[in-house]
XYZ file of C-alpha atoms in Angstrom:
576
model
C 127.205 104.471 112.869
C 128.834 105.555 115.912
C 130.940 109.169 114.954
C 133.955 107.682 117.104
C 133.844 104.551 114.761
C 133.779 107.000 112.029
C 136.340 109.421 113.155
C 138.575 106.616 113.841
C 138.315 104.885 110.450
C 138.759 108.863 109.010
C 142.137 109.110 110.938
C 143.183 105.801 108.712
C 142.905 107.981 105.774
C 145.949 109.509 105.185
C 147.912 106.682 107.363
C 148.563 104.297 104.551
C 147.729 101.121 106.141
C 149.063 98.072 104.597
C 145.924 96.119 104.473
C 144.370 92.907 103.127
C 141.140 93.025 101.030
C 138.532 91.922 103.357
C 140.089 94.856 106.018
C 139.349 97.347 103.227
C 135.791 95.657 102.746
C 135.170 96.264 106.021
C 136.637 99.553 106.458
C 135.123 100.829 103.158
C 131.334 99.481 104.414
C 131.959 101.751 107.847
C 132.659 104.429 105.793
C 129.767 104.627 103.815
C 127.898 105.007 107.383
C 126.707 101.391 107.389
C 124.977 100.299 111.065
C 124.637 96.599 110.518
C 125.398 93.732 107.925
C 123.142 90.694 107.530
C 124.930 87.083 106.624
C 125.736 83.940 106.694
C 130.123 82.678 106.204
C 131.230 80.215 104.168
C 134.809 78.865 102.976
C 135.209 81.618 100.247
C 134.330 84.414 102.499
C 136.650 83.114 105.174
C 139.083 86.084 105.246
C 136.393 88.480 105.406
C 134.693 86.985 108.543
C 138.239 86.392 109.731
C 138.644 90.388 109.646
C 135.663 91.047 111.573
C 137.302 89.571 114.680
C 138.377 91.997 117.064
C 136.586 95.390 115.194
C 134.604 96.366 117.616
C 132.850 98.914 114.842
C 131.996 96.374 112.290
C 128.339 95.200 113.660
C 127.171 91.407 111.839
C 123.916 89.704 112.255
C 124.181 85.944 111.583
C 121.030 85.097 110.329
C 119.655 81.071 109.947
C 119.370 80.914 106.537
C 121.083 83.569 103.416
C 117.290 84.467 102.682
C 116.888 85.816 105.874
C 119.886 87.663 105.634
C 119.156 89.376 102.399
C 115.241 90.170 103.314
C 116.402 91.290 106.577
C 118.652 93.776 104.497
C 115.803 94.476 102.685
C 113.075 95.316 105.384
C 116.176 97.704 106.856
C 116.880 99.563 103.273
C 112.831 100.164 102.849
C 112.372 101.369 106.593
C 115.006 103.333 106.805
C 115.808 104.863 103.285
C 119.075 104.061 103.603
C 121.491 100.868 101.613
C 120.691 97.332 103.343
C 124.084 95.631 103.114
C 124.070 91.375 102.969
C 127.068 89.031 102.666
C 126.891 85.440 101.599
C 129.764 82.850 100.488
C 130.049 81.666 97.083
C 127.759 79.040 95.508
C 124.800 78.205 96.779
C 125.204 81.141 99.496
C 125.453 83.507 96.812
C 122.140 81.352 95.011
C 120.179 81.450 97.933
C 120.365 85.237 97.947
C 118.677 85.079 94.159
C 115.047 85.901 95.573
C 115.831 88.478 97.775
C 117.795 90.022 94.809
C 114.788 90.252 92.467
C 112.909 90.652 95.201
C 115.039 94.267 95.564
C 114.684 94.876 92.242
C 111.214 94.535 91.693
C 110.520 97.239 94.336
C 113.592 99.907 93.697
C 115.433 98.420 96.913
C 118.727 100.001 97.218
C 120.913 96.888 98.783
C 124.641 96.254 98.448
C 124.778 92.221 97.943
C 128.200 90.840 98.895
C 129.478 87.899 97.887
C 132.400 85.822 97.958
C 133.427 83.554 95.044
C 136.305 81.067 94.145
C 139.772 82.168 94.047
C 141.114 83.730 90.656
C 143.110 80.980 89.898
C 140.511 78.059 89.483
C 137.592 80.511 87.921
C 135.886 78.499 85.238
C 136.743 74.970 86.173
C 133.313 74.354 87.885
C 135.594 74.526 91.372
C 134.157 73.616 94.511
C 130.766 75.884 95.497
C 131.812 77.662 92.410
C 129.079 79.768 90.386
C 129.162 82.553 88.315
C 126.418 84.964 90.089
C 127.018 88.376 87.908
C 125.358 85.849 85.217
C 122.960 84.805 87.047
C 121.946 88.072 88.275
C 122.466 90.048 85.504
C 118.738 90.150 84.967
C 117.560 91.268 88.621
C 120.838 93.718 89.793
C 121.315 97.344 88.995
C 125.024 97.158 88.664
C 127.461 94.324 89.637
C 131.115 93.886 89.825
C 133.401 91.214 89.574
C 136.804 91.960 91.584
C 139.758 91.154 90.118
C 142.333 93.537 91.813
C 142.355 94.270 95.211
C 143.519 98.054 94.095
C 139.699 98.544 92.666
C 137.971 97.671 95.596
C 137.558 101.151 97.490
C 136.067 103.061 94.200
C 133.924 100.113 93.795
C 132.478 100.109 97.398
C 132.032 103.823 96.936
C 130.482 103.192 93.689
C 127.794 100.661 94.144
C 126.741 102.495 97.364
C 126.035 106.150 95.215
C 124.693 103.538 92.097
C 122.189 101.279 94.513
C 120.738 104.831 96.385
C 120.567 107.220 93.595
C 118.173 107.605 90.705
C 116.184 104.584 90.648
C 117.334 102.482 93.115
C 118.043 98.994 92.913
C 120.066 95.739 94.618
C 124.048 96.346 93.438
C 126.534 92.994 93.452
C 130.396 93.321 94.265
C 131.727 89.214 93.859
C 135.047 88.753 95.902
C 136.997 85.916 94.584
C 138.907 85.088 97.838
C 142.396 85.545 96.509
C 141.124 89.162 96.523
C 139.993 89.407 99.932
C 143.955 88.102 101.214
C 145.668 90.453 99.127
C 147.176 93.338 100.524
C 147.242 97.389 99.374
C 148.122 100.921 100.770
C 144.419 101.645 102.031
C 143.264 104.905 100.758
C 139.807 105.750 101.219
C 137.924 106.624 97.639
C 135.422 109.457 96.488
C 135.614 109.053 92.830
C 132.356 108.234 90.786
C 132.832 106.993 87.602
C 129.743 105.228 85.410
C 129.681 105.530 82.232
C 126.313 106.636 80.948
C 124.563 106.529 84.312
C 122.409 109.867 84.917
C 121.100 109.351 88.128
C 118.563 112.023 87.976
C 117.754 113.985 85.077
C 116.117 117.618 86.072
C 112.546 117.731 85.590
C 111.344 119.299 82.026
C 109.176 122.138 83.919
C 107.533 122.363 80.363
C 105.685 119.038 80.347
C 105.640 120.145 84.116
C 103.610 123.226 83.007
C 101.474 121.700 80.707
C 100.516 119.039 83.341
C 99.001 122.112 85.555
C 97.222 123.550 82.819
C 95.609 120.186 82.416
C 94.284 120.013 85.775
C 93.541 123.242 86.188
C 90.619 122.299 83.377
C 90.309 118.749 84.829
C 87.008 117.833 86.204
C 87.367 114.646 87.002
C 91.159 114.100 88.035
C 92.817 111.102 90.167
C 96.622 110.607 91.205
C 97.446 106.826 91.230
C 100.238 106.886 93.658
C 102.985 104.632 93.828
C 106.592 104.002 96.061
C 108.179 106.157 93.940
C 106.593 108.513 96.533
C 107.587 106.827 99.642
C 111.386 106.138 97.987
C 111.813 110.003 97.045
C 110.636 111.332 100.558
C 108.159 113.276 98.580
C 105.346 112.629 101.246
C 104.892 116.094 102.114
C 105.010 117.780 98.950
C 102.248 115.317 97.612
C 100.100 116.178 100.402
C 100.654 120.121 99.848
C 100.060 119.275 95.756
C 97.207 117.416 96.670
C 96.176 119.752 99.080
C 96.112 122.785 96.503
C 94.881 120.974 92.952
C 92.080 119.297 95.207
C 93.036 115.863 93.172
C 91.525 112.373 95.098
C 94.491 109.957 95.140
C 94.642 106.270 94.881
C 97.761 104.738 96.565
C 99.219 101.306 95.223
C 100.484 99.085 97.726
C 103.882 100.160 97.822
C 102.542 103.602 97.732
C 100.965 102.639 101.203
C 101.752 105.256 103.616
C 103.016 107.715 101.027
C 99.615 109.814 101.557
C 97.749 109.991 104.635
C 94.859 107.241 104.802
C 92.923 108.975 106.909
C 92.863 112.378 104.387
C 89.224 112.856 102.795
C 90.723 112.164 99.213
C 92.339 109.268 99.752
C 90.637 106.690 98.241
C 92.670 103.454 98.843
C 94.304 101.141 97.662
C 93.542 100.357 93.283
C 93.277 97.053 91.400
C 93.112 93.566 92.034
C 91.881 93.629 95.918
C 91.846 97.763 95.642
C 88.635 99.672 96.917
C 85.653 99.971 95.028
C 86.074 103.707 95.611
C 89.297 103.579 94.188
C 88.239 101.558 90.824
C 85.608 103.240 90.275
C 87.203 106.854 90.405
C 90.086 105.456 88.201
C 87.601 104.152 85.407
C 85.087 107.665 85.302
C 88.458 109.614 85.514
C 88.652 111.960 83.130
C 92.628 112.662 83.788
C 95.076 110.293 85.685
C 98.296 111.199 87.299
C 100.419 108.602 87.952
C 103.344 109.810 90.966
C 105.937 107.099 91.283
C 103.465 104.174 90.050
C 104.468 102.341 86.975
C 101.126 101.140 85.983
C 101.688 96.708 87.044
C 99.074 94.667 86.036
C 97.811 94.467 89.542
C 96.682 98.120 89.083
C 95.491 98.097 85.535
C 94.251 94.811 85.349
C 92.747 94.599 81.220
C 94.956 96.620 79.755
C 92.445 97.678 76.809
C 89.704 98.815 79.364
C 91.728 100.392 81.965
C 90.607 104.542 82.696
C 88.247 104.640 79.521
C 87.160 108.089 79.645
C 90.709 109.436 80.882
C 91.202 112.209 77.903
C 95.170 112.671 79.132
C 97.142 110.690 81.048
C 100.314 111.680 82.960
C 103.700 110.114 84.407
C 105.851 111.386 86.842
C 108.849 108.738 87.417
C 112.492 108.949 87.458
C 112.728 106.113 85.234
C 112.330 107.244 81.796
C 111.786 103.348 81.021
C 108.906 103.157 82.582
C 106.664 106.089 80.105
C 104.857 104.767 77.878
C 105.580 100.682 78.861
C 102.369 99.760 79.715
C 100.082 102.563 79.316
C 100.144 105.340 76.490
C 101.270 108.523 77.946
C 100.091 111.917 77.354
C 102.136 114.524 79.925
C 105.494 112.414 80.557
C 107.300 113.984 83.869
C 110.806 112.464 83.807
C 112.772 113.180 87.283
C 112.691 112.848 91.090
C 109.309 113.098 92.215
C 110.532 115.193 95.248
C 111.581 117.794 93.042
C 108.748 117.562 90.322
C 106.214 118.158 92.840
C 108.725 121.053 94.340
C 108.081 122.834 91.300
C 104.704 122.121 89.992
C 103.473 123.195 94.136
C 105.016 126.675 93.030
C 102.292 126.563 90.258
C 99.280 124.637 91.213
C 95.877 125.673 91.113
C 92.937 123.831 92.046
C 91.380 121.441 89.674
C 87.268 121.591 89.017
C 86.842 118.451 90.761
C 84.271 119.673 93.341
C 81.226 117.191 92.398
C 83.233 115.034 91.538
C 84.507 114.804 95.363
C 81.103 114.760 96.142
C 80.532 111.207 94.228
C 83.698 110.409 96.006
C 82.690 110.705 99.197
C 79.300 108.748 98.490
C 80.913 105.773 97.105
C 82.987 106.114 100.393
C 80.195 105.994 102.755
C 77.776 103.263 100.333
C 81.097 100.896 99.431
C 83.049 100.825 102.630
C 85.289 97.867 103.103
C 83.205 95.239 104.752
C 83.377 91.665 105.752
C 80.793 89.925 107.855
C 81.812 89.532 111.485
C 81.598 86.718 113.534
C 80.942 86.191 117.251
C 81.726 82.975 117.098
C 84.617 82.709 114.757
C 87.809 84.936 114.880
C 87.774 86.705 110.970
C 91.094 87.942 110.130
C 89.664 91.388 109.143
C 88.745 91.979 112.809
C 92.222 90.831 113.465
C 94.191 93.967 111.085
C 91.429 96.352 112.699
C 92.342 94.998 116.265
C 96.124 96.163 115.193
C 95.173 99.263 113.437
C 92.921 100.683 116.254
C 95.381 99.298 119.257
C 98.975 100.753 117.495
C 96.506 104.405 115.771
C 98.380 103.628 112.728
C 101.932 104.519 114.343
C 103.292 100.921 113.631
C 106.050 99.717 111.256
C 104.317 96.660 109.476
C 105.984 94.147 107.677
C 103.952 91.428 105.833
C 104.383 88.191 103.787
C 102.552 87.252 100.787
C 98.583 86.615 100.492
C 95.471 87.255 102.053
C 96.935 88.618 104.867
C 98.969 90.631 102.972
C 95.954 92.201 101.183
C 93.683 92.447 104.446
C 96.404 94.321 105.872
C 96.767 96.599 102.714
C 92.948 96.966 103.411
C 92.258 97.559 107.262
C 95.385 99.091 108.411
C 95.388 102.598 108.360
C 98.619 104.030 107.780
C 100.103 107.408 108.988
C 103.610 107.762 107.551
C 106.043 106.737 104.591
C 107.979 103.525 104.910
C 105.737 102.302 107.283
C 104.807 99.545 105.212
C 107.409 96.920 104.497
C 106.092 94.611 101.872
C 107.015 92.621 99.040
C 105.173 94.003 95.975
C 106.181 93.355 91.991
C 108.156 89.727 92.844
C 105.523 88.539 95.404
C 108.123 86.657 97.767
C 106.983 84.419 100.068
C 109.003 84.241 103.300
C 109.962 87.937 102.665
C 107.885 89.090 105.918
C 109.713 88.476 109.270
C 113.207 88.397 108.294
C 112.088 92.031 106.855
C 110.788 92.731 110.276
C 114.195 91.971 111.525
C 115.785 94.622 109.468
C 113.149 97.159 110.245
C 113.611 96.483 113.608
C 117.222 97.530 113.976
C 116.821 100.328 111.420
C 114.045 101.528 113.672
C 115.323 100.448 117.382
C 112.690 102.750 118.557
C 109.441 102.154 117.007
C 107.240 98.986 117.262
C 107.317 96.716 114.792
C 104.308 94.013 113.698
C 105.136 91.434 111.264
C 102.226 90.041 109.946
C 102.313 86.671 108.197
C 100.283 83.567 107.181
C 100.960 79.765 108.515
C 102.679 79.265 105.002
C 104.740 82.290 104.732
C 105.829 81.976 108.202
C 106.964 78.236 107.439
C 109.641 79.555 104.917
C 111.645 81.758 107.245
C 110.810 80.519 110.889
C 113.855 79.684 111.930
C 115.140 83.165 111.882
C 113.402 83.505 115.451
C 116.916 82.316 116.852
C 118.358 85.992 115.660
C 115.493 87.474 117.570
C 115.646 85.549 121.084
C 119.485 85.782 120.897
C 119.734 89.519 120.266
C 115.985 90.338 121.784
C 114.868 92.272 119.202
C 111.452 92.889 120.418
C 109.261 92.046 116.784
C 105.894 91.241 117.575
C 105.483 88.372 115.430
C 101.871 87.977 114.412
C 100.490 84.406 112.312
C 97.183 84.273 110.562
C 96.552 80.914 110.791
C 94.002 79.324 108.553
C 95.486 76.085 107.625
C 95.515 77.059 104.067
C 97.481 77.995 101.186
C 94.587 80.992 101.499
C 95.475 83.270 98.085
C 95.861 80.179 96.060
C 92.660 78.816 97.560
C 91.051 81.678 96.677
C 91.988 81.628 93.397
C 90.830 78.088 92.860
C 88.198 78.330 94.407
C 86.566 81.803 92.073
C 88.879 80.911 88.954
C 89.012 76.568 88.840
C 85.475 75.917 90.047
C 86.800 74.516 93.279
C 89.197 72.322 92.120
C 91.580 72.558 95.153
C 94.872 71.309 94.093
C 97.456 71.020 96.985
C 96.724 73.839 99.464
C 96.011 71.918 102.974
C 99.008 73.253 105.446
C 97.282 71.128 108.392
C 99.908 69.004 110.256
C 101.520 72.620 110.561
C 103.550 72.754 113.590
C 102.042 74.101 116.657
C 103.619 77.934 116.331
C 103.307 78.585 120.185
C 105.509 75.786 121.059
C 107.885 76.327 117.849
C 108.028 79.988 118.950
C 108.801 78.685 122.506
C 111.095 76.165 121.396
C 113.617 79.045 120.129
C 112.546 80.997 123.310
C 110.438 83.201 122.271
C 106.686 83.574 123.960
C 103.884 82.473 122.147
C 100.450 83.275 122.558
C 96.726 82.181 120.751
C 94.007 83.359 119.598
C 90.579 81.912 118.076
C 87.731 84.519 119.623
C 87.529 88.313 119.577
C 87.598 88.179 122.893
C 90.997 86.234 123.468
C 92.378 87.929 120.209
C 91.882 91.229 122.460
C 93.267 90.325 125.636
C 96.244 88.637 124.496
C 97.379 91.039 121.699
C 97.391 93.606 124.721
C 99.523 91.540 126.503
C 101.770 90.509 123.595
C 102.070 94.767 123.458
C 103.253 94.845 126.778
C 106.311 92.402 126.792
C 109.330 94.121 126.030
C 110.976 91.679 123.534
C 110.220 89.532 120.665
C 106.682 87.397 120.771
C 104.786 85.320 118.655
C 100.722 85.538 118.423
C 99.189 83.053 116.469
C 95.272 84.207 115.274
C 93.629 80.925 114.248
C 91.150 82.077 111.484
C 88.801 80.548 108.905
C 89.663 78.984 105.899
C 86.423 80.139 104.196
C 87.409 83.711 104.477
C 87.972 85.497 100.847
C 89.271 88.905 100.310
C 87.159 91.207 98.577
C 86.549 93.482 96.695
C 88.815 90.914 93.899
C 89.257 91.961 89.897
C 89.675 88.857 88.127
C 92.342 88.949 85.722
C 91.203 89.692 82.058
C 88.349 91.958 83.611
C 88.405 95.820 84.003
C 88.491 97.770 87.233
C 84.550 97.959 87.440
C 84.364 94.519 87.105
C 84.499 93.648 90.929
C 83.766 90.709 93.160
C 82.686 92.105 96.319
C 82.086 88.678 97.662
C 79.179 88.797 100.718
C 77.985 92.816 99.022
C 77.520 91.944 95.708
């Protein structure tokens, strides 16, 4: 935010405005520093939107659909580390944000979800667009509030900004019946915090810290599963320096993508279901694991009962004591904000006794490389990610949707730098990857910004190309197109014997002329050659464009861990 906005909403403080509640809304929101608000109006957010005209401060993307708007809020919160703030009416504006909400709070999103409801007086009568979303959400939200009294709403703004970014974070509600947002109060700002019960962070117990560096210090055979508990607590750098003096190879989980340098020599990839054989195969010889911000999904385990069978101590560094212990006994439990476990245990650490180990390391690097076979003929979508990766050095913000591309880019693109991968992980939402590109974009104004989908993904959110040919925000929009429901394919294909049930996306439009049809330039690929020379020039226009790769269906990603099988279990598809 601008500091005149800010210093001119500051002089309001001790001027005792006579304001409604949708002027304190907005003046509360500016406050807490917030650059941009994703939504879509509606009857019971009327007054709000109504307040909006004429502030020249209060900045509102109108996005095409209230998905959009709330993955858009998303992709900004993850890029930027900072709240991603969405506003939808009540009813089925406030249901439509129900994905993106779980979507948040699968992945520790910090988001402040607005949304309006019925007026006070007809609550409970099953009134027009009237739903009761605290219920509904009550499962997928951090915190959520239901405003009764106008008087409450500046501690409650304040509060569900501090709840949604501290601790672990998570997607916080405030519902606005619109009585509420019409009536009028003496506008003071608030700085009061008051949750019962809620310890955002507790301090790190630099006993079980201890004993964890003893333990490596005897460790011969050590590996740190990473996880976005890295990325979220900006602990980057002191996970390199920790990994830099206990000589520890480290596995990074897909939301742990970026959190550790892919090109260091002990980083070992990505674990699990489509991980690295490297990476398996380290986690199930391991004779200690370290898990840093990972909470051990089934995607990383895979069998449970098989998972690290010669690990003789297992640790957990998290800030959520919830997650110890849930899904994987543990030995060393390191409650508290990763940035300031690792500040400590850096003060202490001495190299482990991993140096042969390192050495088998590096061998299964070199003899198990990620490989696919190439085509001269055929445009594979692996060559496509590398194409990125080598043309952008790893620099790139990357937004993705959900399936094989997803994974291939997970795979072949070699990222630099924390919150440079903005991807839906524990919910698995489809449509999730360009209206997160969106956010990411204006949180990041100056960085370039890929968002990577497939033909099916792209289908659920298309329409929010208006937002970027009206406002020229200059995403490169990028389309794997195979003509397939690929993952599910897949899955069918290995798992069902090739009974493919309902997967054929042909009669998909033509995504050159949709992209053109919103304004937008659209470009096409289906050789290595053309896949070069047009992604060069799809870098060099200065706004938004859409390149469509036409792929394969055939294609597979491997390695794959079926599920019920153990990490060493792999399908490396065309290497076996």
């Amino acid at each position: 935010m601008e500091k005149a906005s800010m210093s001119m909403y500051q002089s309001h403080q001790h001027s005792q405005d006579l304001i409604t509640g949708s002027e304190v809304l907005l003046r509360g929101l500016l406050l807490e520093g917030v650059e941009c608000v994703f939504g879509y109006p509606g009857g019971n957010v009327l007054y709000i939107y109504d307040a909006m005209v004429g502030n020249p401060d209060f900045k509102h993307i109108l996005t095409r659909h209230e998905q959009g708007a709330i993955h858009a809020a998303d992709g900004y919160a993850r890029s930027t580390g900072k709240v991603g703030v969405c506003i939808a009416t009540s009813g089925p504006g406030a249901t439509n944000l129900v994905t993106g909400i779980a979507t948040a709070y699968m992945d520790s999103v910090p988001l402040v979800v607005i949304t309006g409801n019925v007026p006070t007086t007809v609550m409970g009568t099953d009134a027009f667009q009237e739903a009761d979303i605290l219920s509904i959400t009550m499962s997928i939200t951090k915190h959520s509030y239901l405003v009764r009294d106008v008087h409450d709403l500046p501690h409650i703004i304040h509060e569900a900004f501090h709840i949604a970014n501290t601790g672990r974070k998570g997607p916080v509600l405030i519902d606005i019946p619109k009585d509420v947002s019409n009536q009028k109060m003496l506008f003071q700002p608030s700085n009061k915090i008051n949750v019962l019960g809620y310890n955002a962070a507790p301090s790190p117990n630099q006993t079980e810290i201890d004993k964890l560096i003893q333990v490596i210090s005897e460790s011969e055979k050590p590996v740190i599963i990473a996880g976005g508990g890295v990325v979220y607590s900006n602990a980057s750098n002191e996970l390199l320096e920790f990994v830099n003096k206990t000589k520890i190879p480290v596995t990074t989980t897909l939301l742990g993508l970026g959190g550790f340098p892919s090109a260091h020599d002990l980083c070992l990839g990505m674990p699990g279901h489509h991980g690295t054989y490297t990476a398996n195969m380290a986690i199930q010889n391991a004779d200690l694991i370290i898990s840093i911000g990972s909470r051990f999904d089934d995607r990383v385990t895979m069998k449970l009962d098989g998972f690290a069978p010669y690990a003789k101590q297992i640790a957990h560094i998290d800030i959520d004591p919830a997650e110890i212990g849930k899904n994987i006994k543990t030995d060393i439990a390191c409650v508290g904000d990763i940035k300031a476990v690792l500040k400590y245990a850096n003060t202490k650490a001495k190299p482990s006794q991993s140096s042969s180990w390192i050495h088998k390391i590096q061998e299964n690097k070199s003899m198990y490389p990620l490989r696919y076979k190439d085509s001269e003929t055929e445009l594979k979508p692996q060559f496509v990610l590398e194409l990125l990766n080598e043309t952008t050095q790893g620099e790139a913000i990357i937004t993705t949707d959900v399936g094989q591309h997803q994974m291939w880019v997970a795979q072949f693109y070699k990222f630099k730098h924390p919150r440079s991968l903005i991807t839906s992980g524990g919910l698995g939402t489809m449509g999730f990857g360009f209206p997160s590109a969106i956010g990411a974009q204006i949180g990041n104004p100056n960085r370039l910004v890929i968002s990577v989908n497939g033909d099916g993904g792209m289908q659920m959110c298309a329409q929010e190309m208006a937002i970027c040919a009206i406002h020229n925000i200059p995403v490169k929009i990028v389309v794997i197109n195979n003509q397939v429901l690929g993952m599910v394919k897949q899955q069918q294909e290995i798992m069902y014997e090739k009974r493919y049930s309902h997967i054929d996306l042909a009669g998909s439009p033509n995504f050159v002329k949709l992209a053109e049809a919103y304004g937008i330039k659209g470009l096409r690929a289906s050789n290595k050659a053309e896949a070069s020379r047009i992604w060069q020039e799809a870098l060099k226009i200065p706004g938004p464009v859409l390149v469509e790769f036409v792929v394969p269906k055939e294609e597979n990603v491997y390695p794959m861990v079926l599920a019920g099988t153990t990490l060493d279990q792999m399908i490396m598809g065309d290497f076996e």
